[in-house]
Amino acid sequence: MADTAAVIPLSQGAGYGVVVGLGALFAFGMIAVSEVMKRRGNVENSEEFTVAKRSLGTGLTAAGVTSSWTWSTTLLSSVTVAYEYGVAGSFFYAACNSTQIMVFSNLAIQTKRKAPNARTFLEIIRVRYGTIAHFSFMFFSLASNILVVSSILIGGAAAINSLTGMNVYASVWLLPLGVSVYTIRGGLRATILTDYIHTAIILIVILFFWFKVYASGTQIGSPGKMWDLLIAAAQRNNYSAPTKDGSYLTIRSLDALKFAILSILEYTGVVFLDNSFHQKGIAADPASAIPGYVLGGLAWYAMPFTLATTMGILAVALENTPAFPTYPRRMNTQEIGAGLTLPFAAQTIAGKGGAGAGKSSNNPWIVKRTLLIFAET
């Protein structure tokens, strides 16, 4: 069967409009907030810029932690893993990648006890272990952040490209501009406030997807129908998951368990070298450090688990229907590796017609923009 390209539902103008417009909105919004706080007596100095005067409450700490771990690659990868392993993938992905956040609650309180005036975790390393260890951690922290930021930008750019056809290189360069502007102007507090908004947007969109798939949608509409479609999918040729009996409805999967072990080892190293996680603990109020990290870890678990068990298995259930963008073929290796399972599944339930129709006139305007915002976030 000839390989057919997936239909792009939106114009490039929509992609540029959301990437540039949304970035500018957040930038100017946070600049305005910083200016209002300054007029109300907030003193802007190094303590405010780097650690927000160590005054973050439980809610902002939890939102900051949740947003810091909710990368575009996290959302795209969780859905991809669920597409490949079924519910086993979503379970292991969420469980294994939320444990690191919980561990940070202990690190945060120890930082408050033993280094209450520290501004960064690298400063603690220098004082406790000396110059050589300090430079070693600086190098690995920089390398880790370069890899993380690169993966986030590439994942978000790939999702936006699949929805709009916007140039990937343009996305990679334009996405960080708004973040850079409000971070330079408002420091850590502006970043935390933006994290709060990002988290709210992501939660709203995840709930929209969940209700659309399991409650109100016409394509599935109930957990029972999803169950039947996944059983039927496991019986189709070349569809069975690497789990017990090829089922998408079991967590008994040796391959998924191997993935979980590798995931714990990989992301533990990434998190402990990521300054943003340490910085939230340093900036938190002493009474808010532990509850903020614990609440953030619990909240984060629900996000990839819910999204993956909605959109990942939705792609399995409906991939052989005309509503799926790549129909009549399955997604190829390149599309799966690029994390396009989520945007393709989102197009499917948003009312997009079959790929042969070549248009998306059934998609409401707000749904299209929501998908783009979700991809960028």
mmCIF file of N, CA, C and O in Angstrom, residues 9-19 22 156 159-166 175 205 209 346 365-377:
data_model
loop_
_atom_site.group_PDB
_atom_site.id
_atom_site.type_symbol
_atom_site.label_atom_id
_atom_site.label_comp_id
_atom_site.label_asym_id
_atom_site.label_seq_id
_atom_site.Cartn_x
_atom_site.Cartn_y
_atom_site.Cartn_z
ATOM 1 N N PRO A 9 -4.403 20.028 9.185
ATOM 2 C CA PRO A 9 -5.718 20.656 9.305
ATOM 3 C C PRO A 9 -5.713 22.183 9.338
ATOM 4 O O PRO A 9 -6.728 22.807 9.064
ATOM 5 N N LEU A 10 -4.589 22.813 9.702
ATOM 6 C CA LEU A 10 -4.554 24.267 9.857
ATOM 7 C C LEU A 10 -3.523 24.889 8.936
ATOM 8 O O LEU A 10 -2.625 24.214 8.425
ATOM 9 N N SER A 11 -3.622 26.191 8.751
ATOM 10 C CA SER A 11 -2.681 26.908 7.897
ATOM 11 C C SER A 11 -1.419 27.266 8.671
ATOM 12 O O SER A 11 -1.408 27.285 9.910
ATOM 13 N N GLN A 12 -0.360 27.575 7.932
ATOM 14 C CA GLN A 12 0.868 28.010 8.588
ATOM 15 C C GLN A 12 0.651 29.311 9.343
ATOM 16 O O GLN A 12 1.282 29.552 10.379
ATOM 17 N N GLY A 13 -0.243 30.151 8.830
ATOM 18 C CA GLY A 13 -0.531 31.407 9.517
ATOM 19 C C GLY A 13 -1.062 31.188 10.919
ATOM 20 O O GLY A 13 -0.743 31.939 11.841
ATOM 21 N N ALA A 14 -1.880 30.139 11.090
ATOM 22 C CA ALA A 14 -2.392 29.822 12.426
ATOM 23 C C ALA A 14 -1.253 29.423 13.352
ATOM 24 O O ALA A 14 -1.229 29.802 14.528
ATOM 25 N N GLY A 15 -0.293 28.662 12.815
ATOM 26 C CA GLY A 15 0.851 28.264 13.634
ATOM 27 C C GLY A 15 1.680 29.450 14.072
ATOM 28 O O GLY A 15 1.998 29.609 15.257
ATOM 29 N N TYR A 16 2.020 30.327 13.127
ATOM 30 C CA TYR A 16 2.801 31.521 13.475
ATOM 31 C C TYR A 16 2.014 32.427 14.410
ATOM 32 O O TYR A 16 2.573 33.037 15.335
ATOM 33 N N GLY A 17 0.703 32.525 14.174
ATOM 34 C CA GLY A 17 -0.120 33.380 15.019
ATOM 35 C C GLY A 17 -0.127 32.932 16.461
ATOM 36 O O GLY A 17 0.007 33.748 17.388
ATOM 37 N N VAL A 18 -0.259 31.621 16.682
ATOM 38 C CA VAL A 18 -0.301 31.114 18.054
ATOM 39 C C VAL A 18 1.079 31.146 18.693
ATOM 40 O O VAL A 18 1.235 31.566 19.848
ATOM 41 N N VAL A 19 2.114 30.712 17.953
ATOM 42 C CA VAL A 19 3.455 30.676 18.531
ATOM 43 C C VAL A 19 3.923 32.086 18.910
ATOM 44 O O VAL A 19 4.390 32.333 20.030
ATOM 45 N N LEU A 22 0.823 33.919 21.256
ATOM 46 C CA LEU A 22 0.727 33.403 22.621
ATOM 47 C C LEU A 22 1.979 33.743 23.418
ATOM 48 O O LEU A 22 1.912 34.104 24.593
ATOM 49 N N GLY A 156 7.842 20.071 20.681
ATOM 50 C CA GLY A 156 6.784 21.046 20.440
ATOM 51 C C GLY A 156 6.731 21.483 18.993
ATOM 52 O O GLY A 156 5.647 21.638 18.413
ATOM 53 N N ALA A 159 5.054 18.803 16.859
ATOM 54 C CA ALA A 159 3.601 18.783 17.026
ATOM 55 C C ALA A 159 2.947 19.944 16.275
ATOM 56 O O ALA A 159 1.920 19.768 15.600
ATOM 57 N N ILE A 160 3.540 21.133 16.376
ATOM 58 C CA ILE A 160 2.987 22.292 15.674
ATOM 59 C C ILE A 160 3.084 22.105 14.168
ATOM 60 O O ILE A 160 2.174 22.456 13.412
ATOM 61 N N ASN A 161 4.194 21.520 13.705
ATOM 62 C CA ASN A 161 4.355 21.250 12.275
ATOM 63 C C ASN A 161 3.301 20.289 11.759
ATOM 64 O O ASN A 161 2.764 20.462 10.656
ATOM 65 N N SER A 162 2.954 19.278 12.552
ATOM 66 C CA SER A 162 1.945 18.314 12.115
ATOM 67 C C SER A 162 0.555 18.923 12.050
ATOM 68 O O SER A 162 -0.293 18.467 11.279
ATOM 69 N N LEU A 163 0.314 19.970 12.849
ATOM 70 C CA LEU A 163 -1.004 20.602 12.867
ATOM 71 C C LEU A 163 -1.137 21.741 11.862
ATOM 72 O O LEU A 163 -2.239 22.025 11.377
ATOM 73 N N THR A 164 -0.006 22.402 11.549
ATOM 74 C CA THR A 164 -0.090 23.599 10.710
ATOM 75 C C THR A 164 0.840 23.585 9.501
ATOM 76 O O THR A 164 0.663 24.392 8.589
ATOM 77 N N GLY A 165 1.844 22.727 9.513
ATOM 78 C CA GLY A 165 2.846 22.781 8.465
ATOM 79 C C GLY A 165 3.870 23.877 8.689
ATOM 80 O O GLY A 165 4.707 24.140 7.825
ATOM 81 N N MET A 166 3.830 24.528 9.859
ATOM 82 C CA MET A 166 4.797 25.578 10.165
ATOM 83 C C MET A 166 6.203 25.009 10.173
ATOM 84 O O MET A 166 6.445 23.888 10.651
ATOM 85 N N LEU A 175 9.652 29.792 19.610
ATOM 86 C CA LEU A 175 9.022 29.365 20.859
ATOM 87 C C LEU A 175 9.694 29.930 22.116
ATOM 88 O O LEU A 175 8.999 30.325 23.054
ATOM 89 N N VAL A 205 -7.385 21.210 29.007
ATOM 90 C CA VAL A 205 -7.369 20.488 27.734
ATOM 91 C C VAL A 205 -7.440 18.985 27.951
ATOM 92 O O VAL A 205 -8.122 18.268 27.208
ATOM 93 N N PHE A 209 -10.306 16.515 26.471
ATOM 94 C CA PHE A 209 -10.076 15.280 25.727
ATOM 95 C C PHE A 209 -10.780 14.094 26.400
ATOM 96 O O PHE A 209 -11.391 13.263 25.733
ATOM 97 N N ALA A 346 -5.722 13.914 18.588
ATOM 98 C CA ALA A 346 -6.497 15.124 18.857
ATOM 99 C C ALA A 346 -7.291 15.550 17.630
ATOM 100 O O ALA A 346 -8.456 15.950 17.730
ATOM 101 N N TRP A 365 -13.420 26.441 15.538
ATOM 102 C CA TRP A 365 -12.244 27.307 15.629
ATOM 103 C C TRP A 365 -11.551 27.141 16.969
ATOM 104 O O TRP A 365 -10.327 27.045 17.045
ATOM 105 N N ILE A 366 -12.330 27.086 18.025
ATOM 106 C CA ILE A 366 -11.727 27.015 19.359
ATOM 107 C C ILE A 366 -10.985 25.709 19.556
ATOM 108 O O ILE A 366 -9.953 25.658 20.227
ATOM 109 N N VAL A 367 -11.492 24.612 18.960
ATOM 110 C CA VAL A 367 -10.809 23.331 19.099
ATOM 111 C C VAL A 367 -9.448 23.385 18.410
ATOM 112 O O VAL A 367 -8.438 22.919 18.934
ATOM 113 N N LYS A 368 -9.404 23.973 17.226
ATOM 114 C CA LYS A 368 -8.142 24.068 16.501
ATOM 115 C C LYS A 368 -7.109 24.849 17.311
ATOM 116 O O LYS A 368 -5.959 24.430 17.452
ATOM 117 N N ARG A 369 -7.522 25.984 17.829
ATOM 118 C CA ARG A 369 -6.581 26.809 18.590
ATOM 119 C C ARG A 369 -6.167 26.123 19.882
ATOM 120 O O ARG A 369 -5.024 26.227 20.325
ATOM 121 N N THR A 370 -7.096 25.404 20.487
ATOM 122 C CA THR A 370 -6.777 24.684 21.720
ATOM 123 C C THR A 370 -5.705 23.642 21.476
ATOM 124 O O THR A 370 -4.774 23.478 22.273
ATOM 125 N N LEU A 371 -5.808 22.922 20.359
ATOM 126 C CA LEU A 371 -4.809 21.910 20.039
ATOM 127 C C LEU A 371 -3.439 22.542 19.859
ATOM 128 O O LEU A 371 -2.417 22.001 20.294
ATOM 129 N N LEU A 372 -3.392 23.693 19.213
ATOM 130 C CA LEU A 372 -2.108 24.374 19.005
ATOM 131 C C LEU A 372 -1.509 24.848 20.328
ATOM 132 O O LEU A 372 -0.320 24.698 20.584
ATOM 133 N N ILE A 373 -2.350 25.441 21.174
ATOM 134 C CA ILE A 373 -1.876 25.905 22.472
ATOM 135 C C ILE A 373 -1.345 24.735 23.285
ATOM 136 O O ILE A 373 -0.304 24.813 23.943
ATOM 137 N N PHE A 374 -2.042 23.605 23.223
ATOM 138 C CA PHE A 374 -1.626 22.408 23.951
ATOM 139 C C PHE A 374 -0.275 21.919 23.433
ATOM 140 O O PHE A 374 0.607 21.562 24.222
ATOM 141 N N ALA A 375 -0.101 21.921 22.097
ATOM 142 C CA ALA A 375 1.166 21.490 21.526
ATOM 143 C C ALA A 375 2.302 22.411 21.966
ATOM 144 O O ALA A 375 3.406 21.962 22.293
ATOM 145 N N GLU A 376 2.045 23.716 21.987
ATOM 146 C CA GLU A 376 3.085 24.664 22.382
ATOM 147 C C GLU A 376 3.395 24.546 23.855
ATOM 148 O O GLU A 376 4.559 24.574 24.262
ATOM 149 N N THR A 377 2.368 24.415 24.699
ATOM 150 C CA THR A 377 2.583 24.300 26.133
ATOM 151 C C THR A 377 3.383 23.050 26.475
ATOM 152 O O THR A 377 4.278 23.080 27.284
#
